[in-house]
Amino acid sequence: LLSVFFVIRRYSPAYAAFGVVVAFVASAVVRDSRPLGGGDLEVLRRRRLEPRRRHWGMLCLVFVYAFLLVPLGLQDMGNTHMFANLRVMGGGGNHLFLPTGLLFQGGVVRVDRTTNPRLDATYPFELSHVLTDDARRLLVRAGHSGREFIPLEARIHGPDLFSRYDHRRTEETKVPYATHSLELRRLLHDAVHDRGERNFSLTYAPIPTKPDGRTTDWSRAMTTDRLVQVDVQQDGALTCVVVVRGGGENNNASKASCGPEEIALQPWPPTWGPSPFLVKLLLKILVFNPYPVIPGEDHSEMACSDG
């Protein structure tokens, strides 16, 4: 019933799908808990063994979800690693001894600002102001920034569901966020092609990599010299300009049109491998978190984000 309510309210069909999954799992639990009753001993033995085979299959799926997807970098948002504040994207993971994001190193961008109201309200979705002053002081004493972000909820439910928190940031409190270039391409595609949004701009900066050319140099997250401004026109066309900050006393900047290899101009979904269906299926779980980049802080570790 709750799923039907959300669909009627035009939130997302995903609620209906989630309701079907919950009903299926609940019925399976009830069915598996019923007494076997009397009957032939061999039949009873087979009936006891069948659930065990299914349980081993589910155990394998859980193992892949918990111990393989994060190290490989095949799932960021939606996995359980947020409780450890693990960095999955961009290489240079912060786990004590296990690698993370092996398949998706580098390619991280910092999104500075956008004039799209929905995108601006969705990421990084700060809710620091709902914390009490005592709670924020306690966080700061523990080494926390005192600022809390929950982009997962905004991504799943949409920012309008949380409008009662008055979460929209002022110009003074807005912070940029880092995400994978794939996620930036998805955000632009969803805004322009799925929701038909027009006449907005978005500015981002690719975060440089270390000398190995693969691992993101998080220490330079706020010191990039190359900015990219994307403008979405009334007809849905994208125009793109690269701004390179100059050096020297005048600190002049140069502007040039984006080349065809620019991130924002790449097609979505990506053309990987021979099976577009498998690529689309993979991209359903390959959703990268936005990580707040708070000015003035050490970016070797991430800001706390309930992603």
Coordinates of C-alpha atoms in Angstrom, one line a residue:
L1 CA 0.0 0.0 0.0
L2 CA 2.9 2.4 0.8
S3 CA 4.4 1.7 -2.6
V4 CA 1.1 2.5 -4.4
F5 CA 0.9 5.7 -2.4
F6 CA 4.3 6.8 -3.5
V7 CA 3.5 6.0 -7.2
I8 CA 0.3 7.9 -7.0
R9 CA 2.2 10.9 -5.5
R10 CA 4.5 10.7 -8.5
Y11 CA 7.7 10.0 -6.6
S12 CA 9.3 7.0 -8.3
P13 CA 8.3 3.6 -9.7
A14 CA 11.2 2.3 -7.7
Y15 CA 9.0 2.4 -4.6
A16 CA 6.6 0.0 -6.2
A17 CA 9.5 -2.3 -7.2
F18 CA 10.8 -2.2 -3.7
G19 CA 7.4 -3.0 -2.3
V20 CA 7.2 -6.1 -4.5
V21 CA 10.6 -7.3 -3.3
V22 CA 9.6 -6.8 0.3
A23 CA 6.4 -8.8 -0.2
F24 CA 8.3 -11.6 -2.0
V25 CA 10.9 -11.8 0.8
A26 CA 8.3 -11.7 3.5
S27 CA 6.3 -14.5 1.8
A28 CA 9.5 -16.6 1.5
V29 CA 10.2 -16.2 5.2
V30 CA 6.7 -17.2 6.2
R31 CA 6.7 -20.2 3.8
D32 CA 10.1 -21.4 5.0
S33 CA 9.0 -21.2 8.6
R34 CA 6.0 -23.5 8.2
P35 CA 6.3 -26.9 9.9
L36 CA 7.0 -29.7 7.4
G37 CA 4.3 -32.0 8.8
G38 CA 4.2 -35.7 8.4
G39 CA 5.0 -37.8 5.4
D40 CA 7.7 -40.0 3.8
L41 CA 11.1 -39.5 5.4
E42 CA 12.8 -39.2 2.1
V43 CA 10.4 -36.4 1.0
L44 CA 11.0 -34.6 4.2
R45 CA 14.8 -34.9 3.8
R46 CA 14.6 -33.4 0.2
R47 CA 12.4 -30.6 1.4
R48 CA 14.9 -29.7 4.1
L49 CA 17.8 -29.7 1.6
E50 CA 16.2 -27.5 -1.0
P51 CA 16.2 -24.3 1.1
R52 CA 19.9 -25.0 2.0
R53 CA 20.8 -24.8 -1.6
R54 CA 19.0 -21.6 -2.0
H55 CA 20.7 -20.2 1.1
W56 CA 24.1 -20.9 -0.3
G57 CA 23.2 -19.0 -3.5
M58 CA 22.0 -16.1 -1.4
L59 CA 25.2 -16.3 0.7
C60 CA 27.3 -16.0 -2.5
L61 CA 25.3 -12.9 -3.6
V62 CA 25.9 -11.3 -0.2
F63 CA 29.6 -12.1 -0.4
V64 CA 29.9 -10.4 -3.8
Y65 CA 27.9 -7.4 -2.5
A66 CA 29.9 -6.9 0.7
F67 CA 33.4 -8.0 -0.3
L68 CA 33.8 -7.6 -4.1
L69 CA 31.8 -4.7 -5.4
V70 CA 33.6 -2.0 -3.3
P71 CA 37.2 -3.2 -3.9
L72 CA 36.5 -3.5 -7.6
G73 CA 34.7 -0.1 -7.6
L74 CA 31.5 -1.5 -9.1
Q75 CA 29.3 0.0 -6.4
D76 CA 29.6 3.2 -4.4
M77 CA 26.2 4.6 -3.5
G78 CA 24.0 1.9 -2.0
N79 CA 26.7 -0.2 -0.4
T80 CA 27.5 -0.6 3.3
H81 CA 30.9 1.0 3.1
M82 CA 29.5 4.4 4.2
F83 CA 29.8 3.3 7.8
A84 CA 33.5 3.2 7.4
N85 CA 33.7 6.3 5.2
L86 CA 35.6 4.5 2.6
R87 CA 36.7 6.2 -0.6
V88 CA 35.8 4.1 -3.6
M89 CA 36.3 6.3 -6.6
G90 CA 39.5 7.8 -8.0
G91 CA 42.0 5.3 -6.6
G92 CA 44.1 6.1 -3.6
G93 CA 41.6 4.5 -1.3
N94 CA 41.7 5.2 2.5
H95 CA 41.3 1.6 3.7
L96 CA 44.0 0.3 6.0
F97 CA 45.1 -2.6 3.8
L98 CA 42.5 -3.4 1.1
P99 CA 42.3 -1.6 -2.2
T100 CA 39.2 0.1 -3.4
G101 CA 37.9 1.2 -6.8
L102 CA 40.4 -0.9 -8.8
L103 CA 38.4 -0.6 -12.0
F104 CA 37.7 3.2 -11.8
Q105 CA 40.8 5.0 -10.9
G106 CA 41.2 8.7 -11.8
G107 CA 38.5 10.5 -13.7
V108 CA 37.2 12.5 -10.7
V109 CA 35.8 16.0 -11.1
R110 CA 34.9 18.8 -8.6
V111 CA 31.5 20.3 -9.3
D112 CA 31.6 24.0 -8.1
R113 CA 28.2 25.4 -8.9
T114 CA 25.1 25.0 -11.1
T115 CA 22.1 27.2 -11.8
N116 CA 19.8 24.1 -12.1
P117 CA 17.6 24.2 -9.0
R118 CA 17.1 20.5 -8.7
L119 CA 20.8 19.6 -9.2
D120 CA 21.8 22.3 -6.8
A121 CA 19.3 21.0 -4.1
T122 CA 20.2 17.3 -4.6
Y123 CA 24.0 17.4 -4.1
P124 CA 25.7 17.4 -1.7
F125 CA 22.6 17.9 0.4
E126 CA 23.8 19.4 3.6
L127 CA 21.7 19.1 6.7
S128 CA 24.1 20.5 9.2
H129 CA 21.6 23.1 10.4
V130 CA 19.2 20.5 11.8
L131 CA 21.9 19.5 14.4
T132 CA 21.8 21.2 17.7
D133 CA 24.6 23.5 18.8
D134 CA 25.7 21.0 21.4
A135 CA 25.8 18.2 18.8
R136 CA 27.9 20.2 16.5
R137 CA 30.3 21.2 19.2
L138 CA 30.7 17.5 20.2
L139 CA 31.4 16.6 16.6
V140 CA 34.1 19.3 16.3
R141 CA 35.8 18.2 19.5
A142 CA 35.9 14.6 18.1
G143 CA 37.8 15.9 15.0
H144 CA 34.7 16.1 12.8
S145 CA 34.0 19.1 10.6
G146 CA 30.7 19.7 12.3
R147 CA 29.0 19.5 8.9
E148 CA 26.8 16.6 7.8
F149 CA 25.7 15.6 4.3
I150 CA 23.2 12.9 3.3
P151 CA 23.2 12.8 -0.6
L152 CA 21.9 9.2 -0.7
E153 CA 18.4 10.2 0.5
A154 CA 18.2 13.2 -1.8
R155 CA 19.3 11.0 -4.8
I156 CA 16.7 8.2 -4.0
H157 CA 13.7 10.3 -2.9
G158 CA 14.4 13.6 -4.6
P159 CA 15.1 16.8 -2.7
D160 CA 11.5 17.8 -2.6
L161 CA 10.7 15.0 -0.1
F162 CA 12.9 16.8 2.4
S163 CA 11.7 20.3 1.8
R164 CA 10.5 20.5 5.4
Y165 CA 14.1 20.7 6.5
D166 CA 14.7 23.8 4.5
H167 CA 17.9 22.3 3.3
R168 CA 18.7 24.6 0.4
R169 CA 22.0 26.3 0.9
T170 CA 22.8 30.0 0.7
E171 CA 25.6 31.3 -1.5
E172 CA 27.8 31.7 1.6
T173 CA 27.4 28.1 2.8
K174 CA 27.5 26.2 -0.5
V175 CA 30.4 23.8 -0.9
P176 CA 31.7 22.0 -4.0
Y177 CA 31.6 18.3 -4.2
A178 CA 33.7 15.7 -6.0
T179 CA 32.3 12.8 -8.0
H180 CA 33.3 10.5 -10.8
S181 CA 33.2 11.8 -14.3
L182 CA 30.7 9.0 -15.1
E183 CA 28.3 10.4 -12.5
L184 CA 28.6 13.9 -13.9
R185 CA 27.7 12.6 -17.4
R186 CA 24.7 10.8 -15.8
L187 CA 23.5 13.9 -14.0
L188 CA 23.6 16.0 -17.1
H189 CA 21.8 13.3 -19.2
D190 CA 19.1 12.9 -16.6
A191 CA 18.5 16.6 -16.3
V192 CA 18.5 17.3 -20.1
H193 CA 17.0 14.2 -21.6
D194 CA 14.9 12.6 -18.9
R195 CA 13.5 15.6 -17.1
G196 CA 13.7 18.0 -20.1
E197 CA 15.4 20.8 -18.1
R198 CA 16.7 23.7 -20.1
N199 CA 18.6 27.0 -19.7
F200 CA 21.0 26.2 -16.9
S201 CA 24.8 26.1 -16.5
L202 CA 27.1 23.8 -14.5
T203 CA 30.8 24.5 -13.7
Y204 CA 33.2 21.7 -12.9
A205 CA 37.0 21.1 -12.7
P206 CA 38.8 17.8 -13.3
I207 CA 40.9 17.0 -10.3
P208 CA 44.5 16.2 -11.3
T209 CA 46.0 12.8 -10.9
K210 CA 49.3 11.8 -9.3
P211 CA 52.4 11.2 -11.4
D212 CA 51.2 7.6 -12.0
G213 CA 48.4 9.1 -14.2
R214 CA 45.8 6.9 -12.5
T215 CA 45.4 7.9 -8.8
T216 CA 43.5 11.1 -8.0
D217 CA 45.6 13.6 -6.2
W218 CA 43.1 14.6 -3.5
S219 CA 45.6 17.2 -2.1
R220 CA 44.9 19.3 -5.2
A221 CA 41.1 19.0 -5.0
M222 CA 40.7 22.8 -4.5
T223 CA 43.8 24.0 -6.5
T224 CA 42.9 23.1 -10.0
D225 CA 43.7 25.6 -12.8
R226 CA 41.3 24.3 -15.4
L227 CA 37.6 25.0 -15.2
V228 CA 34.8 23.9 -17.5
Q229 CA 31.5 25.7 -17.9
V230 CA 28.6 23.8 -19.5
D231 CA 25.6 25.7 -20.7
V232 CA 22.3 23.9 -21.7
Q233 CA 20.4 25.9 -24.3
Q234 CA 16.7 26.2 -24.8
D235 CA 16.8 23.4 -27.5
G236 CA 18.7 21.1 -25.2
A237 CA 22.1 21.6 -27.0
L238 CA 25.2 21.8 -24.8
T239 CA 27.8 24.5 -25.2
C240 CA 31.1 24.1 -23.4
V241 CA 33.9 26.5 -22.6
V242 CA 37.3 25.7 -20.9
V243 CA 38.8 28.4 -18.7
V244 CA 42.5 28.0 -17.8
R245 CA 43.7 30.3 -15.1
G246 CA 47.0 32.0 -16.0
G247 CA 50.0 32.4 -13.8
G248 CA 52.2 35.4 -13.2
E249 CA 51.3 38.8 -11.7
N250 CA 48.3 39.5 -13.8
N251 CA 46.8 36.0 -13.3
N252 CA 45.0 36.3 -16.7
A253 CA 42.7 33.5 -17.7
S254 CA 42.3 32.1 -21.2
K255 CA 39.1 30.7 -22.7
A256 CA 38.6 28.1 -25.4
S257 CA 35.8 25.9 -26.7
C258 CA 35.8 22.4 -25.4
G259 CA 37.2 19.6 -27.6
P260 CA 35.1 16.6 -28.5
E261 CA 36.9 14.5 -25.8
E262 CA 35.5 16.8 -23.0
I263 CA 33.7 14.9 -20.2
A264 CA 30.4 16.8 -20.4
L265 CA 30.2 16.1 -24.2
Q266 CA 30.6 12.3 -23.9
P267 CA 27.5 10.2 -24.7
W268 CA 25.4 8.5 -22.1
P269 CA 25.3 5.5 -21.5
P270 CA 29.0 4.8 -22.2
T271 CA 29.7 2.4 -25.1
W272 CA 31.6 -0.4 -23.2
G273 CA 31.9 -3.9 -24.7
P274 CA 29.6 -5.7 -27.1
S275 CA 26.5 -5.8 -24.9
P276 CA 24.6 -2.5 -24.3
F277 CA 22.1 -4.3 -22.1
L278 CA 24.8 -5.5 -19.7
V279 CA 26.3 -2.0 -19.6
K280 CA 22.9 -0.5 -18.7
L281 CA 22.4 -3.2 -16.0
L282 CA 25.9 -2.4 -14.5
L283 CA 25.1 1.3 -14.5
K284 CA 22.1 0.7 -12.3
I285 CA 24.3 -0.2 -9.4
L286 CA 27.4 1.9 -10.4
V287 CA 26.2 5.2 -8.9
F288 CA 29.0 7.3 -7.4
N289 CA 28.6 9.3 -4.2
P290 CA 29.2 13.0 -4.2
Y291 CA 31.9 13.8 -1.6
P292 CA 31.8 17.4 -0.2
V293 CA 35.1 19.3 -0.7
I294 CA 35.1 21.8 2.2
P295 CA 37.4 24.7 1.6
G296 CA 40.2 25.0 4.1
E297 CA 40.2 21.4 5.1
D298 CA 42.6 18.6 4.6
H299 CA 41.2 16.6 1.7
S300 CA 43.4 13.5 2.3
E301 CA 40.3 12.2 4.2
M302 CA 36.7 12.7 3.2
A303 CA 34.1 14.9 4.8
C304 CA 31.5 12.8 6.7
S305 CA 28.8 11.9 4.3
D306 CA 25.9 9.4 4.8
G307 CA 26.1 8.1 1.3

